[in-house]
Coordinates of C-alpha atoms in Angstrom, one line a residue:
Chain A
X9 CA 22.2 -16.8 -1.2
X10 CA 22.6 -15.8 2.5
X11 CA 21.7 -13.0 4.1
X12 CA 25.1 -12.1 5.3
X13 CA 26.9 -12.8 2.1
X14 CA 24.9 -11.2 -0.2
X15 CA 25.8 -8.2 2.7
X16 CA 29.2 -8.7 2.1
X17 CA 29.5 -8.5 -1.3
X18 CA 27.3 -5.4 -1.4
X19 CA 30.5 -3.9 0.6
X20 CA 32.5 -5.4 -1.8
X21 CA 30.7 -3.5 -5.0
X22 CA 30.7 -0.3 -2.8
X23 CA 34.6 -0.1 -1.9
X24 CA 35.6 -1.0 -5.7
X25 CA 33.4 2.0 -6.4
X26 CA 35.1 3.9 -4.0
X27 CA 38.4 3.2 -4.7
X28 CA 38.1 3.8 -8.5
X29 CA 37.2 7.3 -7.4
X30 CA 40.1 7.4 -5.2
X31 CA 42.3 6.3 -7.7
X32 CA 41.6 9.2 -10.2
X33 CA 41.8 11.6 -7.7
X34 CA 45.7 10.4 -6.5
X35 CA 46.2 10.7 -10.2
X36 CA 45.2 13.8 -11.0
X37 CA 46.8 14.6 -7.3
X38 CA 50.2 13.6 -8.3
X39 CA 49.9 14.2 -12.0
X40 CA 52.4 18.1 -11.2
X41 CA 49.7 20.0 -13.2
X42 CA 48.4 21.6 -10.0
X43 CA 49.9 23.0 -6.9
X44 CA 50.3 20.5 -4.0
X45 CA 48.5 23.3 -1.7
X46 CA 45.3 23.6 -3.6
X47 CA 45.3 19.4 -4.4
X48 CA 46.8 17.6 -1.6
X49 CA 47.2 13.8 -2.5
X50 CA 45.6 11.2 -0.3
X51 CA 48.3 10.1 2.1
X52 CA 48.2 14.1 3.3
X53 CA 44.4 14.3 3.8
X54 CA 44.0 10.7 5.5
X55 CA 47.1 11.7 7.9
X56 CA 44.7 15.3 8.9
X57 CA 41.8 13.0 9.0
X58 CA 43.8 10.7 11.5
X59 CA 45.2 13.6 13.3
X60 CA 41.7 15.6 13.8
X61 CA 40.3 12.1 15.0
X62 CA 43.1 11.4 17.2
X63 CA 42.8 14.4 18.9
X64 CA 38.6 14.2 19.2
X65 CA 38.2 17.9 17.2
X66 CA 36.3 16.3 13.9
X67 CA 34.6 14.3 15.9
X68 CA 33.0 17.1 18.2
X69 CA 32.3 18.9 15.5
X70 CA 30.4 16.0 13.4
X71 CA 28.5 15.7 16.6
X72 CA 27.7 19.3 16.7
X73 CA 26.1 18.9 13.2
X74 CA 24.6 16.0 13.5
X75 CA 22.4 17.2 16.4
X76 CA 21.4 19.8 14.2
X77 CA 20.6 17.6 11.7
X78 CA 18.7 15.2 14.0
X79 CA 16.6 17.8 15.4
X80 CA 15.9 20.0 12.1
X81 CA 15.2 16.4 10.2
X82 CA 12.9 15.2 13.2
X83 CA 11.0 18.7 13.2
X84 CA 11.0 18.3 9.7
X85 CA 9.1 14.4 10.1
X86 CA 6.9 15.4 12.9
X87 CA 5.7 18.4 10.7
X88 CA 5.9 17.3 6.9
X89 CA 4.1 13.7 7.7
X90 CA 0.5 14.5 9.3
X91 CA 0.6 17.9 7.0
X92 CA 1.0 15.2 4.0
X93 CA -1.3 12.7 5.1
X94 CA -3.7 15.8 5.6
X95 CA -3.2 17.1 2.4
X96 CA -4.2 13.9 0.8
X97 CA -7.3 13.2 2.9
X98 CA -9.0 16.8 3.1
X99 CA -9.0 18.4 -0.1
X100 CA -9.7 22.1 2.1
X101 CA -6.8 21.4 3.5
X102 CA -5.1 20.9 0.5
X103 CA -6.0 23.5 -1.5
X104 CA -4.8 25.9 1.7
X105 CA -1.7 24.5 1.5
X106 CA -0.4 23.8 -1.7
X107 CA -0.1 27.1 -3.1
X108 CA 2.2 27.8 0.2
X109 CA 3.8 24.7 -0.4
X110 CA 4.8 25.6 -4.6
X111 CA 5.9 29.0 -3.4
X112 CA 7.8 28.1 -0.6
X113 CA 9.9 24.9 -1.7
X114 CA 11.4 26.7 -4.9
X115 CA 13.4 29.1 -2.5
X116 CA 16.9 27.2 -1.7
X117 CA 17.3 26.7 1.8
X118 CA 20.7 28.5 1.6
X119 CA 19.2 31.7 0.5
X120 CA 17.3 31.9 3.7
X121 CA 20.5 31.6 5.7
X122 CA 21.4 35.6 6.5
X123 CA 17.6 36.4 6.5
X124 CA 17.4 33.5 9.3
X125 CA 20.8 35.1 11.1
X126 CA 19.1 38.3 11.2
X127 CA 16.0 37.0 12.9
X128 CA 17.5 34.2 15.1
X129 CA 21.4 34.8 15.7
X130 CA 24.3 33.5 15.2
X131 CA 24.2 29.0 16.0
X132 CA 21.9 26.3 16.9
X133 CA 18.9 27.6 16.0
X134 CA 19.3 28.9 12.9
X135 CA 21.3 26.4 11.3
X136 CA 18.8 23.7 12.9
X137 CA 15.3 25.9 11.8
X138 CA 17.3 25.8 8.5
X139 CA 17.4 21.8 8.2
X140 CA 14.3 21.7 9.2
X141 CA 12.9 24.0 6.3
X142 CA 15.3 22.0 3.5
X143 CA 13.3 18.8 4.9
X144 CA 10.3 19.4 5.6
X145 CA 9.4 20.0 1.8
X146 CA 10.5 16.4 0.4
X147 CA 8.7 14.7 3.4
X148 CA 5.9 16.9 3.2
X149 CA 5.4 16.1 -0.7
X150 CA 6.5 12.7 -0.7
X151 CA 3.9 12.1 2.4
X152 CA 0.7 13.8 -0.1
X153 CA 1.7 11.3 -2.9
X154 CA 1.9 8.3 -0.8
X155 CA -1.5 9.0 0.6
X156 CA -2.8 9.3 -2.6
X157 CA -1.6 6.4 -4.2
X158 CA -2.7 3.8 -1.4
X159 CA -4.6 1.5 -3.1
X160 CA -8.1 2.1 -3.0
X161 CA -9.5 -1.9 -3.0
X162 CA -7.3 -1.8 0.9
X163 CA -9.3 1.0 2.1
X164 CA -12.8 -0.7 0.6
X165 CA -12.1 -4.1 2.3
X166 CA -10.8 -2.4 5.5
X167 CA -13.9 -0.4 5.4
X168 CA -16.0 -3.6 4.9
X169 CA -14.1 -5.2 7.8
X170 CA -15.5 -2.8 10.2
X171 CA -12.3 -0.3 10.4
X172 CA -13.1 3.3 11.4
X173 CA -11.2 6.5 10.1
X174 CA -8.8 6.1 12.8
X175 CA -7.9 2.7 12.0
X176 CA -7.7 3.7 8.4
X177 CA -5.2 6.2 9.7
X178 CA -2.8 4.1 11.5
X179 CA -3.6 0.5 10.3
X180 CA -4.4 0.8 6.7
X181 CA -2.7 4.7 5.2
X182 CA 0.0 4.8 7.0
X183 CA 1.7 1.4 6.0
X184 CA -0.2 1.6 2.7
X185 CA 2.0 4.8 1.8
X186 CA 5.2 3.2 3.8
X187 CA 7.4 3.0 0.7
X188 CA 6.9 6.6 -0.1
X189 CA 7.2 7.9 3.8
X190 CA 10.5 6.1 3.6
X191 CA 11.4 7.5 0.1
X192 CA 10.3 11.2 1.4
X193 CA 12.7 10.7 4.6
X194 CA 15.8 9.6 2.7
X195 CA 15.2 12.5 0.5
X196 CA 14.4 15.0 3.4
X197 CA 18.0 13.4 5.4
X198 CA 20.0 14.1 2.2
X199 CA 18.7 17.9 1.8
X200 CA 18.7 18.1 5.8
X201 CA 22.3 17.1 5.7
X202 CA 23.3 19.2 2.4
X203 CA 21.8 22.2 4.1
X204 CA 23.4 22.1 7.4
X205 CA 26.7 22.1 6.1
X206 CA 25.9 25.1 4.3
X207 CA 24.2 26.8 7.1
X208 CA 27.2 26.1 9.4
X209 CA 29.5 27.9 6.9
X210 CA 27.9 31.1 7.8
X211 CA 25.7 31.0 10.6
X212 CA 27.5 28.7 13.0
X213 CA 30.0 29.9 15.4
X214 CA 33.2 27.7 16.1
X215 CA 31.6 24.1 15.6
X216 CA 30.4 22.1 12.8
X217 CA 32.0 20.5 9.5
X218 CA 30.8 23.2 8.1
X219 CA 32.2 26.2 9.6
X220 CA 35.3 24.2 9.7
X221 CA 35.8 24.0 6.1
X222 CA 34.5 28.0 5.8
X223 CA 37.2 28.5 8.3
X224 CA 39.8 26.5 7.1
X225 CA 40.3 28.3 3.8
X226 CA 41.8 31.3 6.1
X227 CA 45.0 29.4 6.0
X228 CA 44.7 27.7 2.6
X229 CA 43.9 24.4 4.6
X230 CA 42.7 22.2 1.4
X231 CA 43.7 18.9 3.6
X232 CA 41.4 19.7 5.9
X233 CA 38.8 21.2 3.9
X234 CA 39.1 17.8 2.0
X235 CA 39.5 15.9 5.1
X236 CA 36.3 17.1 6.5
X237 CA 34.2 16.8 3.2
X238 CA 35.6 12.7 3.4
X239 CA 33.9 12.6 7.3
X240 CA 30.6 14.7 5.8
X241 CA 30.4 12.1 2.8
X242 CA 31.1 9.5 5.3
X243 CA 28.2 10.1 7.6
X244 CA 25.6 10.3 4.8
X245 CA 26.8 6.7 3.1
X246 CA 26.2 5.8 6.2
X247 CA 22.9 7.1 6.6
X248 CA 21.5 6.2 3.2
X249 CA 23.0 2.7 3.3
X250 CA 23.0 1.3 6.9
X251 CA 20.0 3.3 8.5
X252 CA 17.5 3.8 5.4
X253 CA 18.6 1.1 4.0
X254 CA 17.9 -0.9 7.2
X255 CA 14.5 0.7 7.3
X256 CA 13.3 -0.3 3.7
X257 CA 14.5 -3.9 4.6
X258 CA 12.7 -4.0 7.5
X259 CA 9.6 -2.9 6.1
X260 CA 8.7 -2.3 2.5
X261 CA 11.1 -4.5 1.1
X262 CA 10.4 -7.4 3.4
X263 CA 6.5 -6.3 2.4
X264 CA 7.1 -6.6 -1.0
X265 CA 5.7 -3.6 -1.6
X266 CA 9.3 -2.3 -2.8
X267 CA 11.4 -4.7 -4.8
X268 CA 15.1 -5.0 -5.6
X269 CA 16.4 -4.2 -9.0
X270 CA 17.2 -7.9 -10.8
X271 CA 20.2 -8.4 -13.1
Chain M
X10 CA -27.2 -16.8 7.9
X11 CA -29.5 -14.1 7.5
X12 CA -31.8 -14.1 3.9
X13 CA -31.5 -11.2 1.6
X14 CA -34.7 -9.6 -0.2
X15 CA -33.6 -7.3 -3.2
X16 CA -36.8 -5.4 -4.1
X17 CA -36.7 -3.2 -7.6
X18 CA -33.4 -1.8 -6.9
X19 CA -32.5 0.5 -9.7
X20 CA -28.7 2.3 -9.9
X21 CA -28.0 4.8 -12.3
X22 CA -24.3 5.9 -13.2
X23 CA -23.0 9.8 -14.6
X24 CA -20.7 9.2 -17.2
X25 CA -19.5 12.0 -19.6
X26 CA -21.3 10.2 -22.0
X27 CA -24.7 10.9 -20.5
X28 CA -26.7 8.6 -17.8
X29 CA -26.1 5.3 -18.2
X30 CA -28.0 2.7 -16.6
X31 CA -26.4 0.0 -14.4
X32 CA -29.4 -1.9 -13.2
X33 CA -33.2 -1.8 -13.8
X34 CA -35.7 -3.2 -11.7
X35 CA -33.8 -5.8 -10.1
X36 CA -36.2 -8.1 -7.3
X37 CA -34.9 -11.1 -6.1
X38 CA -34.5 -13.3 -2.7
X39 CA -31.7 -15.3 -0.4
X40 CA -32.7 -17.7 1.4
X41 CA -30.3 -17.9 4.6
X42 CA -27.5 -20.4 4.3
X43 CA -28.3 -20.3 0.3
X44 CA -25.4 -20.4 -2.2
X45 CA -26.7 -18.0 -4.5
X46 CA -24.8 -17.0 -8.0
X47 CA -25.2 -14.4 -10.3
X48 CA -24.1 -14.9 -13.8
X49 CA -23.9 -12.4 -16.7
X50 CA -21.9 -10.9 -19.1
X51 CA -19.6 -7.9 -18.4
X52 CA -21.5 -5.1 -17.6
X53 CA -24.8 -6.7 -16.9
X54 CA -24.4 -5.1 -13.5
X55 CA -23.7 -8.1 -11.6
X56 CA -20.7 -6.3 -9.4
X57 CA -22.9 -3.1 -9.4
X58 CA -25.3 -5.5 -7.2
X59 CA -23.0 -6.5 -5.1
X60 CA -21.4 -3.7 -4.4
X61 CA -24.7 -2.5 -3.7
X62 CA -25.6 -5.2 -1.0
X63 CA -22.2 -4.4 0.4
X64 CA -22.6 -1.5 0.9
X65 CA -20.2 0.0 -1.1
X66 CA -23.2 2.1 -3.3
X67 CA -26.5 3.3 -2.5
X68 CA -29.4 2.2 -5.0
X69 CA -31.2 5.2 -6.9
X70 CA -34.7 3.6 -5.6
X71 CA -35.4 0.1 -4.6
X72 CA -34.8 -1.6 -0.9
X73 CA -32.1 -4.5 0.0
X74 CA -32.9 -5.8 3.0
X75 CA -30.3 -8.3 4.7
X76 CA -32.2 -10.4 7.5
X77 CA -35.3 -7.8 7.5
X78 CA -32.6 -4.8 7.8
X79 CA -32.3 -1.9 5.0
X80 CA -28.5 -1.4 3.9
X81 CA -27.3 1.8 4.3
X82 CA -23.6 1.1 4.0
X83 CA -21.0 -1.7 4.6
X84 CA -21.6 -3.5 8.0
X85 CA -20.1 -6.6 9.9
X86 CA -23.0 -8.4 8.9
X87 CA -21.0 -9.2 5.8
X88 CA -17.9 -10.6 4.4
X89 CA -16.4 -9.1 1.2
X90 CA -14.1 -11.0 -1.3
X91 CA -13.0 -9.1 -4.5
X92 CA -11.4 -10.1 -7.7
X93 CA -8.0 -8.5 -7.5
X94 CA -5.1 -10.3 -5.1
X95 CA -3.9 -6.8 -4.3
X96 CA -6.8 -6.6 -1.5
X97 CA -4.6 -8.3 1.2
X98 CA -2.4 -6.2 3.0
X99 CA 1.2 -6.4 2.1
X100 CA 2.4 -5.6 5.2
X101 CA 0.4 -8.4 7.2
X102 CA 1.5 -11.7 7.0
X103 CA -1.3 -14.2 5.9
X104 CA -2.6 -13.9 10.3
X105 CA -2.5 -10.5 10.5
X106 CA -4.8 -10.4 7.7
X107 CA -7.2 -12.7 8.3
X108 CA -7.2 -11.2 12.1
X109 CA -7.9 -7.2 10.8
X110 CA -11.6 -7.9 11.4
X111 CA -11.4 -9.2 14.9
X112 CA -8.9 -6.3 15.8
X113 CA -11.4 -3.8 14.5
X114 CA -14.2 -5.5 16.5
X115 CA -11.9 -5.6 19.5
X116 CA -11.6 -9.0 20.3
X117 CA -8.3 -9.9 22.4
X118 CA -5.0 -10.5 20.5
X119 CA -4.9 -14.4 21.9
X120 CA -8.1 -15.2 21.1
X121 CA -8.1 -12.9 17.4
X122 CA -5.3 -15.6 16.4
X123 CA -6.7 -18.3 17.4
X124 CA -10.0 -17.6 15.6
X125 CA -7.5 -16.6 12.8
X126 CA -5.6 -19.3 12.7
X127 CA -8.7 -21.9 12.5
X128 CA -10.1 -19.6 9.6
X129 CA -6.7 -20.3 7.9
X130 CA -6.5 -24.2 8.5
X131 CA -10.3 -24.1 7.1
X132 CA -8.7 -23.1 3.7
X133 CA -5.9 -25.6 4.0
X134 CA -3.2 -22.7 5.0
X135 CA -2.1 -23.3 8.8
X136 CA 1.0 -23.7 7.5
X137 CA 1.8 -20.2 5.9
X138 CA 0.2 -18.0 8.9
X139 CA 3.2 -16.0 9.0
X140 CA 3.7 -16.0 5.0
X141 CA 3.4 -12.3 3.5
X142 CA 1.0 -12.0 0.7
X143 CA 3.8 -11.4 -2.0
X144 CA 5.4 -14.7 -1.5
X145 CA 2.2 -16.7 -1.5
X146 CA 1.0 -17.6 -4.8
X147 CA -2.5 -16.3 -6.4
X148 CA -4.7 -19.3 -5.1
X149 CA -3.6 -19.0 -2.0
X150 CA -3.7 -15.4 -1.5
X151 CA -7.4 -15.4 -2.3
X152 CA -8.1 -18.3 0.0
X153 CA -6.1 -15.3 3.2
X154 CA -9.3 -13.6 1.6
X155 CA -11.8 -15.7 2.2
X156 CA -10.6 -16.5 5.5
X157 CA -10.1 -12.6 6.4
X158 CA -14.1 -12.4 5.1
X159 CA -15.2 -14.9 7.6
X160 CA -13.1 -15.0 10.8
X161 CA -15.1 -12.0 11.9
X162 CA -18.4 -14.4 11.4
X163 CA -20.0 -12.6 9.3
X164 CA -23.9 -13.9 8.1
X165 CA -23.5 -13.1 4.5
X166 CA -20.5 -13.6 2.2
X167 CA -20.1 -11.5 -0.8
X168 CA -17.7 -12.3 -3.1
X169 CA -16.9 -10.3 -6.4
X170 CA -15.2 -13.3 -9.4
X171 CA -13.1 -13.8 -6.5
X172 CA -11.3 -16.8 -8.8
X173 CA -11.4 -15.5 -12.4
X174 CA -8.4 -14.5 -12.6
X175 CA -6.7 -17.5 -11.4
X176 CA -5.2 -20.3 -14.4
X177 CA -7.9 -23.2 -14.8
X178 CA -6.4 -25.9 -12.5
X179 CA -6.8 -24.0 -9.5
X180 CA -9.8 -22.1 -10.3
X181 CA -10.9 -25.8 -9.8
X182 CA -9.2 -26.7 -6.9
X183 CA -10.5 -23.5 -5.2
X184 CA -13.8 -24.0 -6.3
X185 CA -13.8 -27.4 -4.5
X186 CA -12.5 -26.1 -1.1
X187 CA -15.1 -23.0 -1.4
X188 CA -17.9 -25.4 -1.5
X189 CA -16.4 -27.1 1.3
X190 CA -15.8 -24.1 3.1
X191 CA -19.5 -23.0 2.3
X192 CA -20.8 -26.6 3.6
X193 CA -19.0 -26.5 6.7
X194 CA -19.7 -22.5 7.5
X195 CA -23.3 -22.1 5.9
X196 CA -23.2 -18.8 5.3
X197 CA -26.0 -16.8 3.1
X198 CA -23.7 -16.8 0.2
X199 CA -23.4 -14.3 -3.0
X200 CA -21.4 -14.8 -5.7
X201 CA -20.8 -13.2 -8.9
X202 CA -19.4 -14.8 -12.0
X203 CA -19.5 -14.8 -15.9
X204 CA -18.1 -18.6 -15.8
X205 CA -21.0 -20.9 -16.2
X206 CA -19.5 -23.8 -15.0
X207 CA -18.7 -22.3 -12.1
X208 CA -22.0 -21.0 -11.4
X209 CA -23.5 -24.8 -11.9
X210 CA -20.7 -26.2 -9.4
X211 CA -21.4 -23.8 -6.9
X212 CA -25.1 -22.4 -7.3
X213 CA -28.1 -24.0 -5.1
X214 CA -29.8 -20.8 -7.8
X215 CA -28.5 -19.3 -10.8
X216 CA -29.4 -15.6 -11.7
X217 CA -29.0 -14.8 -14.6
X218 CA -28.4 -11.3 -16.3
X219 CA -28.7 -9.3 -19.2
X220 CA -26.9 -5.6 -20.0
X221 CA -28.3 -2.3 -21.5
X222 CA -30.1 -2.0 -18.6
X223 CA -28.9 -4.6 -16.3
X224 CA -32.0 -7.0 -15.6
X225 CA -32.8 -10.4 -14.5
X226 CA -33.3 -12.4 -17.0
X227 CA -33.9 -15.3 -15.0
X228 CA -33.4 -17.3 -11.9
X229 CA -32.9 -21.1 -12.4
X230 CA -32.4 -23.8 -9.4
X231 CA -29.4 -26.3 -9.7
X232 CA -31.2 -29.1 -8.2
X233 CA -28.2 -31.5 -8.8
X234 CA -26.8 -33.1 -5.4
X235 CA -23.5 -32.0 -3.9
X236 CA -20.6 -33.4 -4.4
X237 CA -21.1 -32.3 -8.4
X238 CA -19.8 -34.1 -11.1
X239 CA -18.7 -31.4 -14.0
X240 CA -18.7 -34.1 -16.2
X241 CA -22.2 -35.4 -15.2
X242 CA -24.9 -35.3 -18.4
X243 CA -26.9 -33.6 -15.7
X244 CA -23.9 -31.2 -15.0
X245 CA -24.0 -30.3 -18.7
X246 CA -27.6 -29.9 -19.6
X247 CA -27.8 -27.2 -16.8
X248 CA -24.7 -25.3 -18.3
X249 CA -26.4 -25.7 -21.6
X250 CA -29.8 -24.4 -20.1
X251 CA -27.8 -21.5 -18.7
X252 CA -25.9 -20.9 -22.0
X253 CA -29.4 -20.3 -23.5
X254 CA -30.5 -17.7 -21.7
X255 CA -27.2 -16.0 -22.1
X256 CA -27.3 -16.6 -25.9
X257 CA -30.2 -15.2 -26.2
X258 CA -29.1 -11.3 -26.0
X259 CA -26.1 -12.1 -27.5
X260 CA -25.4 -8.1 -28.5
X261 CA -22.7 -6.6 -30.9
X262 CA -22.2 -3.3 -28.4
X263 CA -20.1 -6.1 -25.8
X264 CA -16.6 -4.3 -26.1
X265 CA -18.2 -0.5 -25.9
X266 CA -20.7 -1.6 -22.6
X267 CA -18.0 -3.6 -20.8
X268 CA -15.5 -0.4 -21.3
X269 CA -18.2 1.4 -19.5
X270 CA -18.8 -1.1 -16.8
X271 CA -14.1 -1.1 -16.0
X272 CA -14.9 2.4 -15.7
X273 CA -17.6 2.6 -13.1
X274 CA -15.6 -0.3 -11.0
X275 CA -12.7 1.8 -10.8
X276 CA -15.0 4.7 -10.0
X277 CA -17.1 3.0 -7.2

């Protein structure tokens, strides 16, 4: 099969998913057992989504959070993937770290959100020092196992080929323990972008789906508390599918090194 | 082309079982450009050798000396070629494995691939250069191998059952284009086996090896002339002649000693 259809009907299998889900919801929506405040039905909430699009406001404030999300996920790479690899390589390093590591990733990012607004402020910074502690953990941990598992027979030949540790690093470690990088940085994306939302709810100021949601149940807004939750859904599909899933293709897919489920 | 002198090279292993030992005593010579194979059954210590004149391990006592020079670890003076397929990199195509050595020696992209891609036509694969190793089949991922182990030019080849576990048909076929390969390069060449046939098709000398402690048993010239027949009367009788020294310590403890020997591959 081509390329481009096997693309399509990928869409395909995605929007009959969708729209089964959609379905149950107008259901329920319309079925008079709730009030039409708290469960607006779909018409309602795609007319606000229109209407805040038309008029640029969701649009400013999905860029507002996805620059925090960018920077806290980036932090969150440039941090969690040499602490990883240096977890796996140097065993002093390790054992300095892990116990930090255990203690620290239990705590729900959340939790640290009015300790954070005490110490940083109301905005930018916390919410985005917030991302950046929801992902660091998943990259951080997915980075150690990776490392560890690269088989051992490419770092023998590699070595028998002349390759010195930095080689090993970049040429030889690093793509070795590609399909777990890429696993840890979908994973640390999905918490990044859980924990924004939740961050902007209290510690952001006027911008971001998330104070928009926290701010529109002041006026029993559910259609665009729901209208905004469609746009935050929206952004992540399209994270996990088109960018990750573009990465993995690229890489360990077209390495074979991660396969496709069959049947 | 450099010769290879093992001198009384004895290796030790820790298992939680106690000290076991790997090989005893083991002398033998290389002449440069020799074909040399070492047969034995599992656990005879014939990939404890090698890896010990690749410098993978250190010998407990003894001297290997490649071209008059001791070996303290893996060098450039050797090509390596293991068992498993899983040694190419996955995320190199068929080139960009066979030019990793040349990178790491710091030779020129242009030139790298065109050294890489003569190394590649010498196992009859110019046409998959830019193949990944997952969609080339078993055969012809070890043959990226071989060619990976000698585009850097190394003097010595070492190479670890590099076919066993390949179906019969093309264990042939690839023992055919390694002799070819081996005629047209002659490199000092080392080969480890526990197919006798193989050993005769391939072997200017045969040692052979025993387990519990790993020792020569013999070493036994192939003076038949190249191309070999396998179904020669001459071809025969010195697979039979082999097969007798083999048989000879023909030992009940196989299964528990070759359990041993996994162990301390995976470990090495």
């Amino acid at each position: 099969m081509t390329e481009n259809g096997q693309t399509i009907r990928s869409l395909v299998r995605a929007a009959i998913t969708l729209a089964a889900a959609a379905a149950v919801y107008e259901a329920a929506a319309r079925s008079g057992y709730f009030a039409p405040a708290l469960l607006p039905t779909l018409p309602i909430i795609a007319h606000t989504l229109f209407a805040m699009l038309a008029d640029g406001s969701i649009i400013e404030h999905a860029a507002f959070t996805l620059y925090r999300v960018m920077f806290g996920f980036s932090l969150a790479v440039v941090v969690g993937l040499p602490l990883g690899i240096l977890m796996a390589r140097y065993r002093r390093i390790e054992h300095f770290c892990l116990p930090l590591v255990s203690a620290l990733m239990p705590i729900p990012s959340f939790a640290l959100v009015p300790l954070f607004m005490l110490w940083f402020g109301i905005g930018n910074l916390t919410t985005i020092l917030i991302v950046f502690y929801a992902a660091t953990f998943p990259m951080l941990f997915n980075t150690w196992s990776g490392v560890r598992s690269v088989n051992p027979i490419w770092l023998r030949a590699a070595g028998a080929m002349g390759a010195d540790e930095n080689s090993l690093f970049w040429k030889v470690i690093i793509p070795g323990a590609s399909p777990f990088i890429i696993t840890g940085m979908r994973q640390a994306f999905l918490r990044a972008w859980i924990a924004v939302v939740g961050a902007e709810m209290i510690a952001a100021s006027d911008w971001g789906l998330g104070w928009v949601i926290f701010d529109a149940k002041e006026f029993l807004n559910t259609d665009i508390m729901l209208a905004s939750l469609v746009v935050i859904g929206g952004i992540g599909f399209v994270f996990e599918r088109v960018v990750f899933g573009s990465l993995e293709r690229a890489t360990v897919l077209r390495w074979g090194m991660t396969r496709t489920a069959k049947g | 082309m450099l010769p290879i002198e093992i001198r009384d090279v004895t290796l030790t292993y820790d298992t939680p079982g106690g000290k076991v030992p790997g090989v005893k005593d083991v002398s033998f010579n290389i002449d440069a450009s020799e074909f040399l194979c070492i047969v034995g059954p599992s656990g005879c210590g014939k990939s404890t050798l090698l890896n010990m004149i690749a410098g993978f391990l250190a010998p407990a006592s003894g001297e290997i000396r490649i071209g008059g020079k001791a070996v303290t670890g893996h060098g450039m003076d050797r090509g390596v070629v293991f068992q498993d397929f899983a040694q190419l990199f996955p995320w190199r195509t068929a080139l960009g494995n066979v030019s990793f050595g040349l990178e790491m020696k710091g030779v020129p992209k242009q030139e790298r691939e065109t050294i890489a891609r003569e190394q590649l036509r010498l196992v009859k694969l110019e046409k998959f250069t830019g193949s990944f190793p997952h969609h080339l089949s078993g055969g012809m991922q070890q043959r990226v191998a071989i060619a990976r182990a000698l585009a850097y030019n190394p003097a010595v080849l070492l190479m670890d059952e590099p076919f066993a576990a390949l179906d019969a048909l093309t264990r042939d076929e690839m023992q055919r284009l390694l002799a070819e390969v081996w005629r047209e390069t002659r490199k000092t060449v080392i080969y480890v086996t526990h197919n006798v046939a193989e050993a005769v098709y391939l072997a200017d000398r045969v040692v052979v090896m025993t387990p519990h402690p790993g020792t020569v048993k013999a070493v036994i010239k192939i003076p038949l002339p190249r191309p070999r027949d396998p179904l020669s009367v001459e071809f025969v009788e010195c697979q039979k002649e082999l097969l007798r020294y083999l048989g000879h310590d023909a030992n009940p403890s196989e299964t528990e000693k070759s359990a041993v020997n996994g162990k301390l591959k995976s470990g090495a």
